[in-house]
Coordinates of C-alpha atoms in Angstrom, one line a residue:
M1 CA -0.2 0.0 0.0
E2 CA 2.9 2.1 1.0
N3 CA 4.5 1.6 -2.9
L4 CA 0.8 2.5 -4.2
D5 CA 1.1 6.0 -2.1
S6 CA 4.2 6.5 -3.2
A7 CA 3.3 5.8 -6.8
V8 CA 0.5 8.4 -7.1
A9 CA 2.1 11.2 -5.4
T10 CA 5.0 10.8 -7.7
L11 CA 2.5 10.5 -10.7
I12 CA 0.5 13.7 -9.3
H13 CA 3.6 15.7 -8.6
G14 CA 4.9 14.7 -11.9
S15 CA 2.1 15.3 -13.7
N16 CA 1.5 18.8 -11.6
T17 CA 5.1 20.0 -13.2
L18 CA 4.2 18.6 -16.3
F19 CA 0.9 20.5 -16.5
I20 CA 2.9 23.9 -15.6
L21 CA 6.1 23.4 -17.5
L22 CA 3.3 23.6 -20.8
G23 CA 2.0 27.1 -19.7
A24 CA 5.3 28.7 -18.8
I25 CA 6.3 27.4 -22.6
M26 CA 3.4 29.0 -23.9
V27 CA 3.4 32.2 -22.2
L28 CA 7.2 32.4 -22.6
A29 CA 6.1 32.4 -26.7
M30 CA 4.0 35.1 -26.4
H31 CA 7.1 37.5 -25.6
A32 CA 7.1 36.6 -29.4
G33 CA 3.9 38.0 -29.9
F34 CA 5.2 40.9 -27.9
A35 CA 7.9 41.2 -30.2
F36 CA 6.3 41.0 -33.4
L37 CA 3.4 43.1 -32.5
E38 CA 5.8 45.8 -31.6
V39 CA 7.5 45.3 -35.1
G40 CA 4.9 45.7 -37.4
T41 CA 3.4 49.0 -35.7
V42 CA 6.7 50.6 -35.9
R43 CA 8.1 52.6 -38.3
H44 CA 10.7 50.7 -41.0
K45 CA 14.1 51.7 -38.8
N46 CA 13.2 50.7 -35.6
Q47 CA 12.1 47.0 -36.5
V48 CA 15.8 45.8 -35.5
N49 CA 15.2 47.7 -32.1
A50 CA 11.8 46.5 -31.5
L51 CA 13.3 42.6 -31.6
S52 CA 16.5 43.2 -29.7
K53 CA 14.7 44.7 -27.1
I54 CA 11.9 41.9 -26.2
I55 CA 14.8 39.2 -26.2
S56 CA 17.0 41.7 -24.3
D57 CA 14.7 42.2 -21.5
F58 CA 13.2 38.8 -21.0
A59 CA 16.9 37.9 -20.1
I60 CA 17.5 40.4 -17.9
S61 CA 14.0 39.8 -16.4
A62 CA 15.0 36.3 -15.8
L63 CA 18.0 37.1 -13.7
A64 CA 16.3 39.7 -11.6
Y65 CA 13.6 37.6 -11.0
F66 CA 15.5 34.3 -9.8
F67 CA 18.5 36.2 -7.9
I68 CA 15.8 39.4 -6.0
G69 CA 12.4 39.4 -7.8
Y70 CA 10.7 36.1 -6.8
W71 CA 12.1 36.3 -3.1
V72 CA 10.9 39.7 -2.5
A73 CA 7.7 38.0 -3.6
Y74 CA 7.2 34.9 -2.4
G75 CA 10.0 34.7 0.5
I76 CA 11.7 31.9 -1.9
N77 CA 15.4 31.8 -2.9
F78 CA 17.5 29.4 -4.9
M79 CA 20.3 29.8 -3.2
Q80 CA 20.1 26.1 -2.5
P81 CA 21.5 22.8 -3.3
A82 CA 20.0 20.9 -6.4
A83 CA 18.8 17.9 -4.3
V84 CA 16.9 20.3 -2.7
L85 CA 15.1 22.1 -5.7
T86 CA 14.6 19.1 -7.7
A87 CA 11.8 17.9 -4.5
D88 CA 8.4 17.5 -5.9
S89 CA 9.9 16.3 -9.5
G90 CA 10.7 19.6 -9.3
Y91 CA 7.5 21.3 -9.4
P92 CA 8.9 24.7 -7.0
L93 CA 11.3 25.4 -10.0
V94 CA 9.1 24.9 -13.0
K95 CA 6.5 27.7 -11.1
F96 CA 9.2 30.0 -10.6
F97 CA 9.4 29.8 -14.6
F98 CA 6.1 30.2 -14.8
L99 CA 5.7 32.6 -12.6
L100 CA 8.9 34.4 -14.4
T101 CA 7.0 34.7 -17.6
F102 CA 4.6 36.9 -15.3
A103 CA 7.0 39.1 -14.5
A104 CA 9.0 39.2 -17.8
A105 CA 5.7 40.5 -19.9
I106 CA 6.0 44.0 -17.5
P107 CA 9.0 45.0 -19.5
A108 CA 7.8 43.6 -22.8
I109 CA 4.1 45.9 -22.3
I110 CA 6.5 49.0 -21.6
S111 CA 8.6 48.2 -24.6
G112 CA 6.2 48.9 -26.9
G113 CA 4.8 52.5 -25.3
I114 CA 8.9 54.1 -25.2
A115 CA 9.4 52.7 -28.6
E116 CA 10.9 54.2 -31.7
R117 CA 13.0 56.4 -28.9
A118 CA 14.3 55.0 -25.7
R119 CA 18.1 54.5 -25.4
F120 CA 18.3 50.3 -25.2
G121 CA 20.9 50.6 -22.0
P122 CA 19.1 52.6 -19.5
Q123 CA 15.9 50.5 -20.7
L124 CA 17.4 47.2 -19.6
C125 CA 18.2 49.6 -16.1
A126 CA 14.8 49.9 -15.9
T127 CA 13.7 46.6 -16.7
L128 CA 15.8 45.3 -13.8
L129 CA 14.7 47.6 -11.1
I130 CA 11.3 46.6 -12.1
V131 CA 11.5 43.1 -12.3
A132 CA 13.3 43.1 -9.6
F133 CA 11.4 45.3 -7.1
V134 CA 8.4 46.9 -8.2
Y135 CA 6.2 44.3 -9.8
P136 CA 7.1 41.4 -7.3
F137 CA 6.3 44.2 -4.7
F138 CA 2.6 44.1 -5.5
E139 CA 3.1 40.6 -6.6
G140 CA 3.9 39.2 -3.0
L141 CA 0.8 41.7 -2.1
I142 CA -1.9 40.4 -4.2
W143 CA -0.5 36.3 -4.8
N144 CA 1.0 36.0 -1.5
G145 CA -1.2 37.7 0.7
N146 CA 2.0 40.1 1.9
L147 CA 1.6 42.5 4.7
G148 CA -1.7 41.1 5.5
L149 CA -3.4 43.6 2.6
Q150 CA -6.0 40.2 1.7
A151 CA -6.7 38.9 4.9
W152 CA -7.9 42.7 5.6
L153 CA -9.6 42.9 2.7
A154 CA -11.3 40.1 3.1
E155 CA -12.3 40.9 7.0
Q156 CA -13.7 44.2 5.7
F157 CA -15.3 43.1 2.7
G158 CA -16.0 39.5 2.7
A159 CA -13.6 38.6 0.2
S160 CA -10.2 39.1 -0.8
F161 CA -9.1 41.5 -4.1
H162 CA -9.3 38.7 -6.9
D163 CA -7.2 38.6 -9.8
F164 CA -6.5 34.9 -11.2
A165 CA -4.6 36.2 -14.0
G166 CA -3.3 39.4 -13.5
S167 CA -5.5 41.6 -15.0
V168 CA -4.3 44.1 -12.8
V169 CA -1.1 42.7 -11.3
V170 CA 0.5 41.8 -14.8
H171 CA -1.0 44.0 -17.3
A172 CA -2.8 47.0 -15.4
M173 CA 0.7 47.0 -13.4
G174 CA 2.8 47.1 -16.9
G175 CA 0.4 49.5 -18.6
W176 CA 0.6 52.2 -15.7
L177 CA 4.4 51.8 -15.4
A178 CA 4.6 52.7 -19.2
F179 CA 2.2 55.6 -18.6
G180 CA 4.9 57.1 -16.5
A181 CA 7.8 56.5 -19.0
V182 CA 6.5 57.8 -21.9
I183 CA 5.1 60.8 -19.9
L184 CA 9.3 61.1 -18.8
L185 CA 10.9 60.3 -22.5
G186 CA 8.0 62.7 -24.4
R187 CA 6.7 62.5 -27.8
R188 CA 8.4 61.4 -31.2
D189 CA 10.2 64.1 -33.3
G190 CA 7.7 64.9 -35.5
R191 CA 4.8 63.3 -34.3
Y192 CA 2.5 66.6 -34.1
R193 CA 2.7 69.8 -36.1
D194 CA 1.3 73.4 -35.1
G195 CA -0.8 71.2 -33.2
R196 CA -1.6 68.2 -35.6
L197 CA -1.4 64.4 -35.1
M198 CA 0.5 63.5 -38.0
A199 CA 0.4 60.1 -39.0
F200 CA 3.1 57.4 -38.6
A201 CA 2.0 54.4 -40.5
P202 CA 2.6 51.3 -39.1
S203 CA 5.6 49.5 -41.0
N204 CA 3.8 46.1 -41.4
I205 CA 0.8 45.2 -41.2
P206 CA 1.0 41.0 -41.9
F207 CA 3.8 41.2 -38.4
L208 CA 1.5 43.2 -36.6
A209 CA -1.4 40.1 -37.5
L210 CA 1.4 37.5 -36.2
G211 CA 1.5 39.1 -33.1
S212 CA -2.2 40.1 -32.2
W213 CA -2.3 35.6 -33.4
I214 CA 0.3 34.6 -31.2
L215 CA -0.5 36.7 -28.2
I216 CA -4.2 35.2 -29.1
I217 CA -2.9 31.8 -28.9
G218 CA -0.8 32.2 -25.7
W219 CA -3.1 33.2 -23.7
F220 CA -4.9 30.2 -23.0
G221 CA -2.1 29.2 -21.2
F222 CA -1.3 32.9 -19.3
N223 CA -5.4 32.1 -18.0
V224 CA -5.8 28.3 -18.1
M225 CA -2.5 27.2 -16.7
S226 CA -2.5 30.2 -13.7
A227 CA -4.8 27.1 -12.5
Q228 CA -1.3 25.8 -11.8
T229 CA -2.3 22.6 -10.8
L230 CA -4.0 19.4 -13.1
G231 CA -6.8 19.3 -10.4
S232 CA -7.6 23.0 -10.1
I233 CA -7.9 23.4 -14.0
S234 CA -11.1 24.8 -15.2
G235 CA -13.2 24.9 -18.7
L236 CA -14.9 27.7 -17.6
V237 CA -11.8 30.1 -17.9
A238 CA -10.9 28.4 -21.4
V239 CA -14.2 29.0 -22.6
N240 CA -14.7 32.5 -20.7
S241 CA -11.4 33.9 -22.0
L242 CA -12.4 32.9 -25.8
M243 CA -15.8 34.5 -25.4
A244 CA -14.1 38.1 -24.2
M245 CA -11.3 37.4 -26.7
V246 CA -14.4 37.4 -29.3
G247 CA -16.2 39.9 -27.4
G248 CA -13.2 42.4 -27.8
T249 CA -12.6 41.8 -31.3
V250 CA -16.3 42.6 -32.4
A251 CA -16.3 45.5 -30.8
A252 CA -13.3 47.0 -32.0
L253 CA -14.1 45.6 -35.5
L254 CA -17.4 47.9 -35.2
V255 CA -15.7 50.7 -33.2
G256 CA -12.5 50.8 -34.9
R257 CA -14.6 51.1 -38.2
N258 CA -12.3 48.4 -39.5
D259 CA -8.8 49.2 -38.9
P260 CA -6.9 46.4 -38.8
G261 CA -4.8 48.0 -36.4
F262 CA -7.4 48.4 -33.7
L263 CA -8.8 44.9 -35.1
H264 CA -5.8 42.7 -34.0
N265 CA -5.9 44.8 -30.6
G266 CA -9.2 44.3 -30.0
P267 CA -8.9 40.9 -28.8
L268 CA -5.9 41.4 -26.7
A269 CA -8.1 44.0 -24.8
G270 CA -10.6 41.7 -24.2
L271 CA -8.5 39.3 -23.0
V272 CA -6.6 41.5 -20.6
A273 CA -10.1 42.6 -19.1
I274 CA -10.9 38.8 -18.5
C275 CA -7.9 37.6 -16.7
A276 CA -8.6 38.9 -13.4
G277 CA -12.5 36.9 -13.2
S278 CA -11.7 34.4 -16.2
D279 CA -12.3 31.9 -13.2
L280 CA -15.4 32.9 -11.5
M281 CA -17.3 34.7 -14.6
H282 CA -20.6 33.7 -16.7
P283 CA -18.9 32.9 -20.5
V284 CA -21.6 36.0 -21.5
G285 CA -20.5 38.4 -18.8
A286 CA -16.6 37.5 -20.1
L287 CA -18.3 38.4 -23.5
V288 CA -19.7 41.5 -22.3
T289 CA -16.4 42.0 -20.5
G290 CA -14.2 41.9 -23.5
A291 CA -16.8 43.8 -25.8
I292 CA -16.5 46.4 -23.1
A293 CA -12.7 46.5 -23.5
G294 CA -12.3 46.4 -26.9
A295 CA -14.0 49.4 -27.4
L296 CA -12.7 51.0 -24.7
F297 CA -9.1 50.3 -26.7
V298 CA -9.8 52.1 -29.6
W299 CA -11.6 55.1 -27.5
T300 CA -8.6 55.9 -25.0
F301 CA -6.4 54.9 -27.8
T302 CA -7.6 57.6 -30.2
A303 CA -8.3 60.0 -27.2
T304 CA -4.9 59.2 -26.2
Q305 CA -3.2 60.3 -29.6
V306 CA -5.2 63.2 -30.6
K307 CA -7.1 64.8 -28.2
W308 CA -4.3 64.2 -25.0
R309 CA -1.4 64.0 -27.4
I310 CA 0.5 61.3 -25.2
D311 CA 2.8 59.2 -27.4
D312 CA 2.4 56.2 -26.3
V313 CA 3.4 54.0 -29.9
L314 CA 1.7 50.9 -29.2
G315 CA -1.3 52.4 -27.3
V316 CA -0.2 49.7 -24.5
W317 CA -1.4 52.8 -21.7
P318 CA -5.2 52.2 -23.0
L319 CA -4.3 48.4 -24.1
H320 CA -3.1 46.9 -20.3
G321 CA -2.9 49.8 -18.4
L322 CA -7.0 51.3 -18.6
C323 CA -8.2 47.7 -19.7
G324 CA -6.7 45.8 -16.8
V325 CA -7.9 48.3 -14.8
W326 CA -11.5 47.7 -16.2
G327 CA -10.8 43.7 -15.9
G328 CA -10.2 43.9 -12.4
I329 CA -13.9 46.2 -11.9
A330 CA -15.1 44.1 -13.9
C331 CA -14.9 41.1 -11.9
G332 CA -16.2 42.6 -9.1
I333 CA -19.7 42.8 -10.9
F334 CA -19.7 40.0 -13.0
G335 CA -18.2 37.7 -11.0
Q336 CA -21.3 38.1 -8.6
Q337 CA -24.1 35.4 -8.6
F338 CA -26.7 38.0 -9.1
F339 CA -25.1 38.0 -13.3
G340 CA -24.6 34.2 -13.3
G341 CA -20.7 33.9 -12.1
L342 CA -19.1 32.2 -8.8
G343 CA -19.6 34.2 -6.3
S344 CA -17.4 34.8 -3.6
V345 CA -15.6 38.7 -5.1
S346 CA -16.3 41.9 -3.3
L347 CA -16.4 44.9 -5.4
F348 CA -15.1 47.1 -2.6
S349 CA -12.2 44.9 -2.5
Q350 CA -11.4 44.9 -6.3
L351 CA -11.7 48.9 -6.4
I352 CA -9.1 49.4 -3.2
G353 CA -6.9 46.5 -4.8
T354 CA -6.6 47.9 -8.6
G355 CA -6.6 51.6 -7.2
L356 CA -3.7 50.6 -5.2
G357 CA -2.1 48.4 -8.4
V358 CA -2.2 51.9 -10.3
V359 CA -0.9 54.0 -8.0
V360 CA 2.1 51.5 -7.0
A361 CA 2.9 51.5 -10.8
L362 CA 2.8 55.0 -11.2
L363 CA 5.4 55.7 -8.1
G364 CA 7.3 53.1 -9.6
G365 CA 7.1 54.5 -13.2
F366 CA 8.0 57.7 -12.4
A367 CA 10.8 57.0 -9.9
V368 CA 12.3 54.8 -11.9
Y369 CA 12.5 56.2 -15.0
G370 CA 12.8 60.0 -13.5
V371 CA 16.0 58.6 -11.4
L372 CA 17.0 57.1 -15.0
K373 CA 16.7 60.2 -16.8
V374 CA 18.5 62.3 -14.3
S375 CA 21.3 59.9 -13.8
L376 CA 21.9 58.2 -17.5
G377 CA 19.6 59.8 -19.6
I378 CA 16.5 57.6 -21.1
R379 CA 16.1 59.5 -24.9
L380 CA 17.8 59.2 -28.2
S381 CA 19.4 61.8 -29.4
Q382 CA 17.8 63.9 -32.2
E383 CA 19.5 62.7 -35.0
E384 CA 19.4 58.8 -33.6
E385 CA 16.1 59.5 -33.7
Y386 CA 16.1 60.3 -37.0
Y387 CA 18.6 57.6 -38.5
G388 CA 16.1 55.5 -36.2
A389 CA 16.9 53.0 -33.5
D390 CA 18.1 50.3 -35.8
L391 CA 21.3 51.8 -37.3
S392 CA 21.9 54.2 -34.5
I393 CA 22.0 51.4 -31.3
H394 CA 22.5 48.2 -33.0
K395 CA 23.9 49.6 -36.6
I396 CA 22.5 47.3 -38.8
G397 CA 19.0 47.4 -40.4
A398 CA 16.0 44.9 -40.7
N399 CA 16.8 44.5 -44.2
S400 CA 20.4 43.8 -45.6
Q401 CA 19.8 46.7 -48.2
D402 CA 19.3 49.1 -45.2

């Protein structure tokens, strides 16, 4: 009987390890989506820089999170013998890998907002500071119960702040961190002339669409595998993610008037918004959440560029920052049993947790990029920006004739 119990335990640990490893690989693949979405959106002279930033940011994120960030969030360090680390089929190591891919999404999100005029080295420094300290601080508050915030919310409002897969912890954090960076960097040269917005057309719509599709596919690993064990997996999360994606797509298609840029970002807006409540909502609630997010992205991206004159190249603040905030709030609405959800969620806790995420991200973004702006400088010179980041930083263009 002991041998049978041991075999069953080994099988369970092995299955859970494989499950979360597959999730980590799917979310890792999403970084190719971030890369191609940016490559297709920026001008041709900045394509190499977009690709170089994403892979470099991931490498720096891995180092920062392995040595510092994971310890800040969960109190776990890996400076132990390998024999200790491989307990339970190495599940703790693979869980780190999975959560690392979430952490590394933060600088990947920021990259799209600061494209075409940010210096390469200082951005890598910002990545290190954000993934080592800023993001793990909030991650630990929400997903590990650090400092007693979640316990206090549960005591006061009957439920803690619920963010199943990171509408606020990952996406809103990334979007609002990017907002600080974008403001401190300033607008690209020539973006506004005589008070009017000048069109900087995307360089490659097929690459933009490819990036969107890679992100959409990987997102089902991002959401579904946030269960982290096979026993906790829920088909509801998968279907809710699908419905939110579809809702975001249709809304962006209609509100964006067939614009391919809006169309391919609409499903991403829906997926950002559904992360928080994907395990609680009814599929119809997920559809509505995604549709509102898709329309919200189109409206706020347009207002950001035209009315507010904030030069956020890929619209990461509207897409991740604002749609992430909507996702945190929507979880508190459509997660309620009144709307067909599973309940056990408080709108007050959702508002407080979401607001806190925005505050932490804003303060962190302005602090990190403000210090780097004063100490190292974060923007390319006017001449470097004119010739493009590819030639100015990497000394090669996207094509051999460049």
